[in-house]
Short mmCIF file of N, CA and C in Angstrom, two decimals:
data_model
loop_
_atom_site.label_atom_id
_atom_site.label_comp_id
_atom_site.label_asym_id
_atom_site.label_seq_id
_atom_site.Cartn_x
_atom_site.Cartn_y
_atom_site.Cartn_z
N UNK Y 1 -20.98 -17.56 -21.77
CA UNK Y 1 -21.41 -16.13 -21.42
C UNK Y 1 -20.76 -15.65 -19.83
N UNK Y 2 -20.22 -14.39 -19.94
CA UNK Y 2 -19.51 -13.96 -18.81
C UNK Y 2 -20.65 -13.51 -17.78
N UNK Y 3 -20.48 -13.63 -16.48
CA UNK Y 3 -20.95 -12.72 -15.76
C UNK Y 3 -20.49 -11.38 -15.36
N UNK Y 4 -21.12 -10.53 -15.24
CA UNK Y 4 -21.01 -9.04 -14.97
C UNK Y 4 -20.81 -8.71 -13.64
N UNK Y 5 -19.49 -8.45 -13.43
CA UNK Y 5 -19.09 -7.97 -11.98
C UNK Y 5 -18.92 -6.59 -11.89
N UNK Y 6 -19.39 -5.48 -11.57
CA UNK Y 6 -18.62 -4.30 -11.80
C UNK Y 6 -18.07 -3.92 -10.21
N UNK Y 7 -16.97 -3.60 -10.06
CA UNK Y 7 -16.21 -3.38 -8.94
C UNK Y 7 -15.22 -1.86 -9.35
N UNK Y 8 -15.53 -0.93 -8.43
CA UNK Y 8 -15.16 0.39 -8.50
C UNK Y 8 -15.24 1.14 -9.91
N UNK Y 9 -16.49 0.70 -10.60
CA UNK Y 9 -16.59 1.31 -11.63
C UNK Y 9 -15.78 0.48 -13.02
N UNK Y 10 -15.21 -1.06 -12.60
CA UNK Y 10 -14.68 -1.69 -13.67
C UNK Y 10 -15.20 -2.81 -13.71
N UNK Y 11 -15.86 -3.21 -14.98
CA UNK Y 11 -16.82 -4.27 -15.41
C UNK Y 11 -15.58 -5.44 -15.83
N UNK Y 12 -15.51 -6.29 -14.85
CA UNK Y 12 -14.62 -7.53 -14.92
C UNK Y 12 -15.01 -8.24 -15.98
N UNK Y 13 -16.05 -8.29 -16.40
CA UNK Y 13 -16.02 -9.54 -17.50
C UNK Y 13 -15.52 -8.81 -18.79
N UNK Y 14 -15.18 -7.53 -19.14
CA UNK Y 14 -14.66 -7.05 -20.15
C UNK Y 14 -13.20 -6.68 -20.27
N UNK Y 15 -12.45 -7.18 -18.90
CA UNK Y 15 -10.99 -6.82 -18.77
C UNK Y 15 -10.56 -8.02 -19.72
N UNK Y 16 -9.47 -7.66 -20.15
CA UNK Y 16 -8.71 -8.78 -21.31
C UNK Y 16 -8.10 -9.81 -20.16
N UNK Y 17 -7.92 -11.05 -20.59
CA UNK Y 17 -7.00 -12.03 -20.35
C UNK Y 17 -5.88 -12.28 -21.15
N UNK Y 18 -4.56 -12.12 -20.46
CA UNK Y 18 -3.22 -12.34 -21.14
C UNK Y 18 -2.58 -13.35 -20.63
N UNK Y 19 -2.15 -14.14 -21.79
CA UNK Y 19 -1.34 -15.40 -21.34
C UNK Y 19 -0.09 -14.95 -21.13
N UNK Y 20 0.61 -15.84 -20.38
CA UNK Y 20 2.15 -15.90 -19.79
C UNK Y 20 2.86 -15.61 -20.81
N UNK Y 21 2.74 -15.87 -22.24
CA UNK Y 21 3.49 -15.37 -23.30
C UNK Y 21 3.34 -13.95 -23.53
N UNK Y 22 2.02 -13.61 -23.79
CA UNK Y 22 1.45 -12.12 -23.89
C UNK Y 22 2.11 -10.99 -22.96
N UNK Y 23 2.13 -11.53 -21.56
CA UNK Y 23 2.64 -10.67 -20.71
C UNK Y 23 4.35 -10.59 -20.66
N UNK Y 24 5.05 -11.56 -21.23
CA UNK Y 24 6.51 -11.44 -21.44
C UNK Y 24 6.79 -10.61 -22.52
N UNK Y 25 6.02 -10.58 -23.73
CA UNK Y 25 6.17 -9.81 -24.93
C UNK Y 25 5.94 -8.49 -24.56
N UNK Y 26 4.72 -8.25 -23.65
CA UNK Y 26 4.37 -7.02 -23.64
C UNK Y 26 5.43 -6.23 -22.44
N UNK Y 27 5.99 -6.97 -21.53
CA UNK Y 27 6.93 -6.22 -20.72
C UNK Y 27 8.07 -5.96 -21.53
N UNK Y 28 8.53 -6.65 -22.33
CA UNK Y 28 9.81 -6.45 -23.15
C UNK Y 28 9.48 -4.92 -24.05
N UNK Y 29 8.25 -4.96 -24.49
CA UNK Y 29 7.93 -3.81 -25.16
C UNK Y 29 7.73 -2.34 -24.20
N UNK Y 30 7.25 -2.80 -23.12
CA UNK Y 30 7.17 -1.79 -22.09
C UNK Y 30 8.57 -1.19 -21.71
N UNK Y 31 9.53 -1.98 -21.35
CA UNK Y 31 10.97 -1.69 -21.04
C UNK Y 31 11.59 -0.98 -22.33
N UNK Y 32 11.17 -1.12 -23.33
CA UNK Y 32 11.62 -0.36 -24.85
C UNK Y 32 10.62 1.10 -25.07
N UNK Y 33 9.76 1.13 -23.98
CA UNK Y 33 8.74 2.57 -24.22
C UNK Y 33 8.07 2.41 -25.12
N UNK Y 34 7.23 1.39 -24.91
CA UNK Y 34 6.10 1.22 -25.72
C UNK Y 34 4.68 1.38 -24.86
N UNK Y 35 4.15 2.63 -25.07
CA UNK Y 35 2.92 2.95 -24.02
C UNK Y 35 1.88 2.31 -24.71
N UNK Y 36 1.50 1.81 -25.84
CA UNK Y 36 0.37 1.12 -26.20
C UNK Y 36 0.65 -0.19 -25.36
N UNK Y 37 1.60 -0.88 -25.44
CA UNK Y 37 1.92 -2.02 -24.75
C UNK Y 37 1.51 -2.09 -23.01
N UNK Y 38 2.07 -0.91 -22.64
CA UNK Y 38 1.83 -0.37 -21.23
C UNK Y 38 0.64 -0.43 -20.81
N UNK Y 39 -0.09 0.17 -21.55
CA UNK Y 39 -1.83 0.51 -21.54
C UNK Y 39 -2.41 -1.06 -21.64
N UNK Y 40 -2.01 -1.88 -22.47
CA UNK Y 40 -2.49 -3.16 -22.56
C UNK Y 40 -2.38 -4.20 -21.43
N UNK Y 41 -1.14 -3.98 -20.90
CA UNK Y 41 -0.62 -4.79 -19.96
C UNK Y 41 -1.22 -4.18 -18.43
N UNK Y 42 -1.36 -2.87 -18.32
CA UNK Y 42 -2.26 -2.40 -17.14
C UNK Y 42 -3.61 -2.93 -17.39
N UNK Y 43 -4.14 -2.70 -18.26
CA UNK Y 43 -5.65 -3.46 -18.48
C UNK Y 43 -5.79 -4.93 -18.33
N UNK Y 44 -4.54 -5.76 -18.82
CA UNK Y 44 -4.56 -6.93 -18.52
C UNK Y 44 -4.76 -7.48 -17.30
N UNK Y 45 -4.13 -6.62 -16.38
CA UNK Y 45 -3.55 -7.11 -14.73
C UNK Y 45 -4.94 -6.55 -13.71
N UNK Y 46 -5.69 -5.75 -14.42
CA UNK Y 46 -6.70 -4.97 -13.62
C UNK Y 46 -7.23 -6.09 -12.46
N UNK Y 47 -7.49 -7.43 -13.04
CA UNK Y 47 -8.29 -8.52 -12.13
C UNK Y 47 -7.23 -8.57 -11.17
N UNK Y 48 -5.90 -8.62 -11.29
CA UNK Y 48 -5.02 -8.85 -10.07
C UNK Y 48 -5.15 -7.64 -8.92
N UNK Y 49 -5.24 -6.75 -9.61
CA UNK Y 49 -5.63 -5.19 -8.49
C UNK Y 49 -6.74 -6.02 -7.80
N UNK Y 50 -7.79 -6.06 -8.46
CA UNK Y 50 -8.97 -6.16 -7.91
C UNK Y 50 -9.14 -7.46 -6.82
N UNK Y 51 -8.19 -8.48 -7.13
CA UNK Y 51 -8.23 -9.56 -6.28
C UNK Y 51 -7.61 -9.23 -5.15
N UNK Y 52 -6.43 -8.34 -5.19
CA UNK Y 52 -5.28 -7.72 -3.88
C UNK Y 52 -6.36 -6.96 -3.16
N UNK Y 53 -7.21 -5.93 -3.61
CA UNK Y 53 -8.00 -4.90 -2.84
C UNK Y 53 -8.93 -5.73 -2.04
N UNK Y 54 -9.55 -6.73 -2.57
CA UNK Y 54 -10.60 -7.52 -1.94
C UNK Y 54 -9.99 -8.02 -0.41
N UNK Y 55 -8.94 -8.31 -0.11
CA UNK Y 55 -8.44 -8.64 1.01
C UNK Y 55 -8.47 -7.42 2.08
N UNK Y 56 -8.16 -6.24 1.44
CA UNK Y 56 -8.49 -4.99 2.47
C UNK Y 56 -9.47 -4.34 2.64
N UNK Y 57 -10.57 -4.78 1.96
CA UNK Y 57 -11.75 -4.15 1.74
C UNK Y 57 -12.72 -4.74 3.12
N UNK Y 58 -13.34 -3.53 3.78
CA UNK Y 58 -13.82 -3.91 4.77
C UNK Y 58 -13.30 -3.38 6.03
N UNK Y 59 -11.99 -2.87 5.97
CA UNK Y 59 -11.08 -2.43 7.06
C UNK Y 59 -11.47 -1.24 7.24
N UNK Y 60 -12.25 -0.23 6.55
CA UNK Y 60 -12.71 1.12 6.74
C UNK Y 60 -12.43 1.71 5.57
N UNK Y 61 -11.87 1.51 4.91
CA UNK Y 61 -11.31 2.07 3.43
C UNK Y 61 -12.37 2.12 2.25
N UNK Y 62 -12.77 3.10 1.54
CA UNK Y 62 -13.40 3.01 0.29
C UNK Y 62 -12.87 2.09 -0.56
N UNK Y 63 -13.75 1.23 -1.34
CA UNK Y 63 -13.11 0.33 -2.29
C UNK Y 63 -12.71 1.37 -3.44
N UNK Y 64 -13.09 2.46 -3.99
CA UNK Y 64 -12.37 3.20 -4.85
C UNK Y 64 -11.11 3.71 -4.54
N UNK Y 65 -10.86 4.01 -3.25
CA UNK Y 65 -9.41 4.54 -2.73
C UNK Y 65 -8.46 3.37 -3.05
N UNK Y 66 -9.15 1.85 -2.48
CA UNK Y 66 -7.95 0.79 -2.56
C UNK Y 66 -7.85 0.45 -4.05
N UNK Y 67 -8.82 0.61 -4.84
CA UNK Y 67 -8.68 0.35 -6.22
C UNK Y 67 -7.34 1.28 -6.56
N UNK Y 68 -7.68 2.81 -6.43
CA UNK Y 68 -6.54 3.81 -6.94
C UNK Y 68 -5.09 3.31 -6.24
N UNK Y 69 -5.13 2.90 -5.23
CA UNK Y 69 -3.95 2.62 -4.35
C UNK Y 69 -3.31 1.18 -5.37
N UNK Y 70 -4.11 0.39 -5.65
CA UNK Y 70 -3.95 -0.94 -6.33
C UNK Y 70 -3.20 -0.66 -7.70
N UNK Y 71 -4.09 0.21 -8.18
CA UNK Y 71 -3.53 0.80 -9.74
C UNK Y 71 -2.27 1.46 -9.73
N UNK Y 72 -2.19 2.34 -8.73
CA UNK Y 72 -0.47 3.08 -8.42
C UNK Y 72 0.42 1.93 -8.42
N UNK Y 73 0.02 0.89 -7.24
CA UNK Y 73 1.09 -0.05 -6.96
C UNK Y 73 1.46 -0.96 -8.35
N UNK Y 74 0.29 -1.03 -9.07
CA UNK Y 74 0.59 -1.90 -10.48
C UNK Y 74 1.61 -1.14 -11.16
N UNK Y 75 1.21 0.02 -11.35
CA UNK Y 75 2.30 1.16 -12.30
C UNK Y 75 3.65 0.76 -11.69
N UNK Y 76 3.75 1.12 -10.30
CA UNK Y 76 4.93 1.17 -9.61
C UNK Y 76 5.79 -0.24 -9.87
N UNK Y 77 4.83 -1.39 -9.92
CA UNK Y 77 5.41 -2.73 -9.99
C UNK Y 77 5.95 -2.84 -11.53
N UNK Y 78 5.41 -2.45 -12.26
CA UNK Y 78 5.84 -2.41 -13.75
C UNK Y 78 7.06 -1.92 -14.01
N UNK Y 79 7.18 -0.23 -13.41
CA UNK Y 79 8.31 0.30 -13.68
C UNK Y 79 9.49 -0.35 -12.82
N UNK Y 80 9.25 -1.15 -11.79
CA UNK Y 80 10.47 -1.71 -11.17
C UNK Y 80 10.75 -3.09 -11.49
N UNK Y 81 9.91 -3.47 -12.16
CA UNK Y 81 10.30 -5.00 -12.68
C UNK Y 81 11.27 -5.38 -13.44
N UNK Y 82 12.12 -6.49 -13.15
CA UNK Y 82 13.17 -6.70 -13.95
C UNK Y 82 12.88 -7.79 -14.87
N UNK Y 83 12.90 -7.73 -16.03
CA UNK Y 83 12.38 -8.77 -17.22
C UNK Y 83 13.66 -9.91 -17.07
N UNK Y 84 14.83 -9.43 -16.65
CA UNK Y 84 15.85 -10.46 -16.81
C UNK Y 84 15.78 -11.51 -15.67
N UNK Y 85 15.06 -11.33 -14.59
CA UNK Y 85 14.93 -12.33 -13.52
C UNK Y 85 14.30 -13.26 -13.87
N UNK Y 86 14.18 -14.51 -13.38
CA UNK Y 86 13.23 -15.56 -13.70
C UNK Y 86 12.08 -15.89 -12.70
N UNK Y 87 11.13 -14.88 -12.83
CA UNK Y 87 10.13 -14.82 -11.96
C UNK Y 87 9.14 -14.05 -12.87
N UNK Y 88 7.77 -14.82 -12.54
CA UNK Y 88 6.50 -14.06 -13.36
C UNK Y 88 6.14 -12.92 -12.65
N UNK Y 89 5.40 -12.07 -13.44
CA UNK Y 89 5.11 -10.60 -13.18
C UNK Y 89 4.30 -10.87 -11.85
N UNK Y 90 3.19 -11.45 -12.11
CA UNK Y 90 1.92 -11.82 -10.73
C UNK Y 90 2.77 -12.15 -9.54
N UNK Y 91 3.66 -12.80 -9.55
CA UNK Y 91 4.60 -13.38 -8.28
C UNK Y 91 5.32 -12.13 -7.76
N UNK Y 92 5.98 -11.32 -8.49
CA UNK Y 92 6.59 -10.07 -8.00
C UNK Y 92 5.67 -9.13 -7.39
N UNK Y 93 4.59 -8.93 -8.33
CA UNK Y 93 3.37 -7.99 -8.11
C UNK Y 93 2.66 -8.27 -6.83
N UNK Y 94 2.51 -9.81 -6.52
CA UNK Y 94 1.97 -10.08 -5.04
C UNK Y 94 2.73 -9.53 -3.84
N UNK Y 95 3.99 -9.86 -3.86
CA UNK Y 95 4.99 -9.34 -3.06
C UNK Y 95 5.23 -8.10 -2.98
N UNK Y 96 5.42 -7.58 -3.91
CA UNK Y 96 5.38 -5.80 -4.00
C UNK Y 96 4.09 -5.34 -3.13
N UNK Y 97 2.78 -6.05 -3.58
CA UNK Y 97 1.63 -5.72 -3.06
C UNK Y 97 1.68 -5.53 -1.37
N UNK Y 98 2.02 -6.75 -1.02
CA UNK Y 98 1.95 -7.04 0.34
C UNK Y 98 2.53 -6.16 1.15
N UNK Y 99 3.85 -5.91 0.57
CA UNK Y 99 4.87 -5.05 1.26
C UNK Y 99 4.31 -3.62 1.27
N UNK Y 100 3.84 -3.05 0.15
CA UNK Y 100 3.18 -1.88 -0.17
C UNK Y 100 1.92 -1.63 1.01
N UNK Y 101 1.16 -2.53 0.94
CA UNK Y 101 0.04 -2.43 1.73
C UNK Y 101 0.06 -2.43 3.18
N UNK Y 102 0.95 -3.02 3.79
CA UNK Y 102 1.32 -3.32 5.17
C UNK Y 102 1.65 -1.53 5.40
N UNK Y 103 2.58 -1.17 4.48
CA UNK Y 103 3.28 0.13 4.89
C UNK Y 103 1.85 1.30 4.66
N UNK Y 104 1.28 1.26 4.00
CA UNK Y 104 0.00 2.08 3.92
C UNK Y 104 -0.72 1.73 4.98
N UNK Y 105 -1.25 0.63 5.37
CA UNK Y 105 -2.17 0.51 6.58
C UNK Y 105 -1.51 0.48 8.13
N UNK Y 106 -0.45 0.58 8.03
CA UNK Y 106 0.36 0.59 9.29
C UNK Y 106 0.45 2.34 9.80
N UNK Y 107 0.63 3.13 8.69
CA UNK Y 107 0.43 4.46 8.76
C UNK Y 107 -0.88 5.17 9.36
N UNK Y 108 -1.97 4.26 9.12
CA UNK Y 108 -3.07 5.02 9.53
C UNK Y 108 -3.52 4.68 10.85
#
């Protein structure tokens, strides 16, 4: 049985878990313009967004705002990810998030 944890209106127990192979397949489909694959990939990576925003929660920002910034970052990371590089998306995404978050919080 899954524990229900709701963050920013997202029930984490209902988020899909994608295997590394599924992620690779979806990324190829995304690069070929498959919007359904894009949606599935985004939903399958919302846990990653939630884990990233936890690092910044409590610094005066609203959780919903952080979640929105995290989702935008996820989408931008998907758009900029090179499937021909020998790196997992989650590694790329974490590096991308750290740089992007620092820029956002330095401006405030």
